[in-house]
């Protein structure tokens, strides 16, 4: 399960909840991450990242926790709408 607590917060982050162990794992800190989607393999999550008026599309590897930027928009350019 992937969830965000507050979609409009200045400090929203991604958390992973394990249904079997019932434990949370914080995936991002201070990334202003939102709109997460699992990859078809389930090994990574793609999400929208807000950064100083610009939006990025990023991916986090669930094993290594490495975050890579896939796309950066110009100021005011958004890949999605709230």
Coordinates of C-alpha atoms in Angstrom, one line a residue:
X1 CA 0.0 0.0 0.0
X2 CA 1.3 3.5 -0.9
X3 CA -0.2 6.6 0.6
X4 CA 0.4 10.3 1.3
X5 CA -0.9 11.9 4.4
X6 CA -1.4 15.5 3.1
X7 CA -1.3 16.1 -0.6
X8 CA -1.0 19.8 -0.2
X9 CA 1.6 20.0 2.6
X10 CA 5.0 21.7 2.1
X11 CA 6.6 18.6 3.6
X12 CA 4.7 15.6 2.3
X13 CA 6.6 12.3 2.1
X14 CA 6.0 8.7 0.9
X15 CA 5.5 5.9 3.4
X16 CA 5.2 2.2 2.7
X17 CA 2.9 0.1 4.9
X18 CA 3.4 -3.7 5.1
X19 CA 0.1 -5.4 5.4
X20 CA 1.7 -8.5 6.8
X21 CA 3.8 -7.0 9.5
X22 CA 1.6 -3.9 10.0
X23 CA 4.7 -1.7 10.0
X24 CA 5.4 1.6 8.3
X25 CA 8.6 2.5 6.5
X26 CA 9.3 6.1 5.6
X27 CA 10.6 6.2 2.0
X28 CA 11.3 9.9 1.5
X29 CA 12.2 12.8 3.8
X30 CA 11.6 16.4 2.8
X31 CA 11.0 15.5 -0.8
X32 CA 7.5 17.1 -1.1
X33 CA 6.5 13.8 -2.8
X34 CA 2.9 13.0 -3.9
X35 CA 0.9 10.9 -6.4
X36 CA 2.9 7.7 -6.0
X37 CA 2.4 4.7 -8.3
X38 CA 4.1 1.3 -8.1
X39 CA 6.0 0.1 -11.2
X40 CA 4.6 -3.0 -12.8
X41 CA 7.4 -5.1 -11.2
X42 CA 6.6 -3.6 -7.7
X43 CA 10.3 -2.8 -7.2
X44 CA 10.1 1.0 -7.5
X45 CA 7.6 3.8 -7.1
X46 CA 7.2 6.7 -9.5
X47 CA 6.0 10.0 -7.9
X48 CA 5.6 13.7 -8.5
X49 CA 8.1 15.8 -6.5
X50 CA 7.6 19.6 -5.9
X51 CA 10.7 21.8 -5.9
X52 CA 10.6 25.6 -5.7
X53 CA 7.7 26.1 -8.0
X54 CA 8.7 23.3 -10.4
X55 CA 7.5 19.7 -10.6
X56 CA 9.7 16.7 -11.2
X57 CA 8.8 13.1 -11.9
X58 CA 11.0 10.9 -9.9
X59 CA 11.4 7.2 -9.1
X60 CA 12.6 5.5 -5.9
X61 CA 14.1 2.1 -5.9
X62 CA 12.5 0.2 -3.0
X63 CA 15.6 -1.9 -2.4
X64 CA 18.3 0.7 -2.4
X65 CA 16.1 3.8 -1.6
X66 CA 17.9 5.7 -4.4
X67 CA 15.8 8.5 -5.9
X68 CA 16.4 9.4 -9.6
X69 CA 14.8 12.3 -11.4
X70 CA 13.1 11.2 -14.6
X71 CA 11.7 14.6 -15.8
X72 CA 12.0 18.2 -14.7
X73 CA 9.4 20.8 -15.6
X74 CA 9.8 24.5 -16.1
X75 CA 8.6 26.9 -13.5
X76 CA 4.8 26.5 -13.2
X77 CA 4.7 23.5 -15.5
X78 CA 2.9 20.6 -13.8
X79 CA 2.6 17.0 -14.9
X80 CA -0.7 16.7 -13.0
X81 CA -3.4 18.7 -11.4
X82 CA -4.6 18.5 -7.7

